[in-house]
Amino acid sequence: MSVSPVDLLNAFNQHFGQFLPDVAKSAHEDVQQQAKAALSSIISKLDLVTREEFDVQLEVLRRTREKLDSLEKRVVELEAALQAKSEQGEQA
């Protein structure tokens, strides 16, 4: 099971916050905001795609695969027809 970085950070912040005295709550919130900003910055620098972009590319790949399969089948049919025609020409 995979845990997302945001979930991990939220769990850490929740547990960390339980141990801080009330006077340090504001500092905790600042650290939390800075940590989230840093994590967001790191994630944005990674070469990632959104789920929507992934799904679009998956659909493009599926359609391309269907076209390729169709073309491969057509080539086999044409080769068989050519072979049959060639054999008929040799017999005549």
XYZ file of N, CA and C in Angstrom, residues 1-91:
273
model
N 0.843 -1.178 0.000
C 0.000 0.000 0.000
C 0.884 1.236 0.000
N 0.602 2.154 -0.862
C 1.399 3.362 -1.017
C 0.714 4.523 -0.313
N 1.509 5.320 0.387
C 0.986 6.498 1.071
C 1.500 7.721 0.338
N 0.583 8.632 0.035
C 0.999 9.826 -0.690
C 1.817 10.730 0.228
N 2.693 11.545 -0.345
C 3.502 12.458 0.469
C 2.647 13.425 1.286
N 1.540 13.868 0.709
C 0.671 14.813 1.424
C 0.038 14.128 2.626
N -0.440 12.880 2.453
C -1.024 12.141 3.569
C 0.012 11.900 4.660
N 1.225 11.570 4.242
C 2.299 11.342 5.194
C 2.601 12.616 5.987
N 2.661 13.732 5.280
C 2.922 15.010 5.941
C 1.784 15.377 6.886
N 0.550 15.165 6.464
C -0.594 15.474 7.322
C -0.585 14.617 8.582
N -0.277 13.326 8.451
C -0.209 12.444 9.612
C 0.907 12.889 10.555
N 2.051 13.228 9.993
C 3.175 13.714 10.797
C 2.779 14.979 11.550
N 2.162 15.913 10.852
C 1.757 17.170 11.480
C 0.723 16.951 12.573
N -0.193 16.029 12.360
C -1.213 15.755 13.359
C -0.574 15.212 14.635
N 0.327 14.242 14.493
C 0.981 13.665 15.664
C 1.952 14.654 16.306
N 2.667 15.402 15.496
C 3.620 16.380 16.007
C 2.891 17.458 16.803
N 1.741 17.876 16.306
C 0.976 18.937 16.962
C 0.451 18.553 18.325
N 0.252 17.280 18.576
C -0.259 16.837 19.871
C 0.752 17.074 20.989
N 2.012 17.135 20.658
C 3.056 17.262 21.672
C 3.492 18.703 21.924
N 2.979 19.619 21.158
C 3.384 21.012 21.324
C 2.479 21.729 22.323
N 3.047 22.552 23.145
C 2.222 23.361 24.048
C 1.438 24.398 23.246
N 0.403 24.938 23.859
C -0.465 25.900 23.177
C 0.288 27.114 22.657
N 1.305 27.566 23.379
C 2.048 28.753 22.937
C 2.828 28.484 21.654
N 3.119 27.235 21.399
C 3.892 26.899 20.207
C 2.998 26.500 19.033
N 1.684 26.535 19.235
C 0.772 26.140 18.155
C 0.951 27.016 16.920
N 1.133 28.311 17.115
C 1.291 29.189 15.953
C 2.582 28.859 15.202
N 3.639 28.551 15.946
C 4.892 28.155 15.297
C 4.687 26.839 14.541
N 3.933 25.947 15.135
C 3.632 24.671 14.480
C 2.883 24.912 13.173
N 1.919 25.812 13.193
C 1.156 26.116 11.982
C 2.054 26.721 10.907
N 2.978 27.593 11.330
C 3.924 28.170 10.367
C 4.807 27.088 9.750
N 5.315 26.212 10.593
C 6.152 25.120 10.102
C 5.345 24.227 9.163
N 4.106 23.972 9.534
C 3.241 23.137 8.701
C 3.035 23.780 7.333
N 2.757 25.068 7.309
C 2.558 25.769 6.040
C 3.841 25.760 5.207
N 4.972 25.988 5.857
C 6.244 25.981 5.135
C 6.574 24.585 4.607
N 6.278 23.572 5.395
C 6.536 22.198 4.954
C 5.649 21.844 3.762
N 4.385 22.234 3.819
C 3.482 21.971 2.693
C 3.952 22.710 1.446
N 4.388 23.952 1.618
C 4.877 24.729 0.477
C 6.135 24.082 -0.110
N 7.030 23.633 0.764
C 8.257 22.984 0.291
C 7.930 21.683 -0.433
N 7.019 20.911 0.122
C 6.626 19.654 -0.507
C 5.959 19.910 -1.853
N 5.095 20.898 -1.912
C 4.445 21.250 -3.180
C 5.476 21.672 -4.216
N 6.477 22.422 -3.786
C 7.532 22.863 -4.693
C 8.323 21.673 -5.232
N 8.653 20.749 -4.357
C 9.403 19.558 -4.767
C 8.585 18.730 -5.750
N 7.314 18.526 -5.440
C 6.449 17.729 -6.313
C 6.291 18.400 -7.667
N 6.171 19.726 -7.683
C 5.988 20.428 -8.957
C 7.235 20.333 -9.842
N 8.408 20.132 -9.243
C 9.642 20.011 -10.022
C 9.816 18.617 -10.628
N 9.077 17.650 -10.104
C 9.157 16.299 -10.650
C 8.456 16.267 -11.998
N 8.892 15.377 -12.842
C 8.308 15.254 -14.181
C 7.100 14.322 -14.098
N 5.998 14.846 -13.571
C 4.793 14.053 -13.368
C 3.678 14.550 -14.274
N 2.709 13.689 -14.517
C 1.525 14.082 -15.272
C 0.306 13.880 -14.381
N -0.746 14.604 -14.713
C -1.978 14.441 -13.952
C -2.660 13.144 -14.365
N -3.588 12.709 -13.567
C -4.347 11.493 -13.886
C -5.104 11.686 -15.195
N -5.640 12.889 -15.397
C -6.377 13.183 -16.630
C -5.463 13.059 -17.852
N -4.259 13.626 -17.765
C -3.308 13.524 -18.877
C -2.922 12.068 -19.133
N -2.744 11.317 -18.064
C -2.404 9.902 -18.190
C -3.524 9.142 -18.885
N -4.773 9.402 -18.467
C -5.914 8.716 -19.069
C -6.064 9.056 -20.544
N -5.811 10.315 -20.906
C -5.883 10.718 -22.316
C -4.839 9.952 -23.123
N -3.617 9.891 -22.627
C -2.558 9.181 -23.340
C -2.833 7.676 -23.407
N -3.445 7.144 -22.368
C -3.815 5.734 -22.364
C -4.838 5.445 -23.459
N -5.796 6.342 -23.637
C -6.798 6.188 -24.697
C -6.154 6.311 -26.075
N -5.234 7.245 -26.238
C -4.513 7.386 -27.512
C -3.744 6.099 -27.806
N -3.091 5.558 -26.809
C -2.344 4.311 -26.979
C -3.275 3.155 -27.344
N -4.442 3.090 -26.704
C -5.402 2.028 -27.007
C -5.857 2.106 -28.462
N -6.201 3.322 -28.931
C -6.636 3.497 -30.322
C -5.500 3.170 -31.294
N -4.297 3.569 -30.953
C -3.139 3.273 -31.802
C -2.919 1.768 -31.899
N -3.053 1.078 -30.778
C -2.900 -0.379 -30.764
C -3.960 -1.033 -31.649
N -5.206 -0.543 -31.592
C -6.273 -1.089 -32.436
C -5.951 -0.884 -33.916
N -5.474 0.300 -34.267
C -5.114 0.576 -35.661
C -3.959 -0.317 -36.111
N -2.970 -0.484 -35.244
C -1.831 -1.339 -35.575
C -2.280 -2.779 -35.800
N -3.128 -3.280 -34.911
C -3.635 -4.646 -35.069
C -4.394 -4.796 -36.383
N -5.202 -3.798 -36.715
C -5.965 -3.823 -37.963
C -5.031 -3.819 -39.173
N -4.011 -2.975 -39.129
C -3.054 -2.908 -40.238
C -2.255 -4.200 -40.376
N -1.860 -4.788 -39.256
C -1.134 -6.056 -39.308
C -2.001 -7.146 -39.940
N -3.269 -7.176 -39.577
C -4.191 -8.153 -40.159
C -4.321 -7.928 -41.662
N -4.426 -6.669 -42.061
C -4.560 -6.338 -43.483
C -3.300 -6.748 -44.258
N -2.132 -6.539 -43.694
C -0.881 -6.934 -44.350
C -0.852 -8.449 -44.553
N -1.261 -9.199 -43.540
C -1.294 -10.661 -43.659
C -2.240 -11.069 -44.789
N -3.414 -10.417 -44.857
C -4.374 -10.730 -45.921
C -3.792 -10.413 -47.299
N -3.153 -9.265 -47.427
C -2.568 -8.876 -48.712
C -1.429 -9.807 -49.115
N -0.606 -10.192 -48.153
C 0.482 -11.125 -48.451
C -0.071 -12.472 -48.900
N -1.136 -12.929 -48.251
C -1.746 -14.201 -48.640
C -2.333 -14.103 -50.045
N -2.988 -12.980 -50.342
C -3.556 -12.792 -51.678
C -2.451 -12.730 -52.725
N -1.374 -12.049 -52.419
C -0.248 -11.951 -53.343
C 0.386 -13.323 -53.568
N 0.537 -14.068 -52.494
C 1.103 -15.417 -52.597
C 0.209 -16.307 -53.460
N -1.102 -16.230 -53.244
C -2.041 -17.041 -54.032
C -1.986 -16.646 -55.499
N -1.919 -15.351 -55.765
C -1.846 -14.868 -57.147
C -0.536 -15.321 -57.794
N 0.539 -15.276 -57.032
C 1.845 -15.694 -57.535
C 1.838 -17.185 -57.872
N 1.216 -17.980 -57.017
C 1.134 -19.423 -57.255
C 0.275 -19.733 -58.476
N -0.790 -18.954 -58.685
C -1.638 -19.149 -59.865
C -0.866 -18.808 -61.136
N -0.057 -17.773 -61.080
C 0.742 -17.365 -62.229
C 1.779 -18.407 -62.589
N 2.338 -19.096 -61.599
C 3.340 -20.130 -61.839
C 2.713 -21.379 -62.451
N 1.472 -21.641 -62.113
C 0.793 -22.831 -62.616
C 0.346 -22.657 -64.061
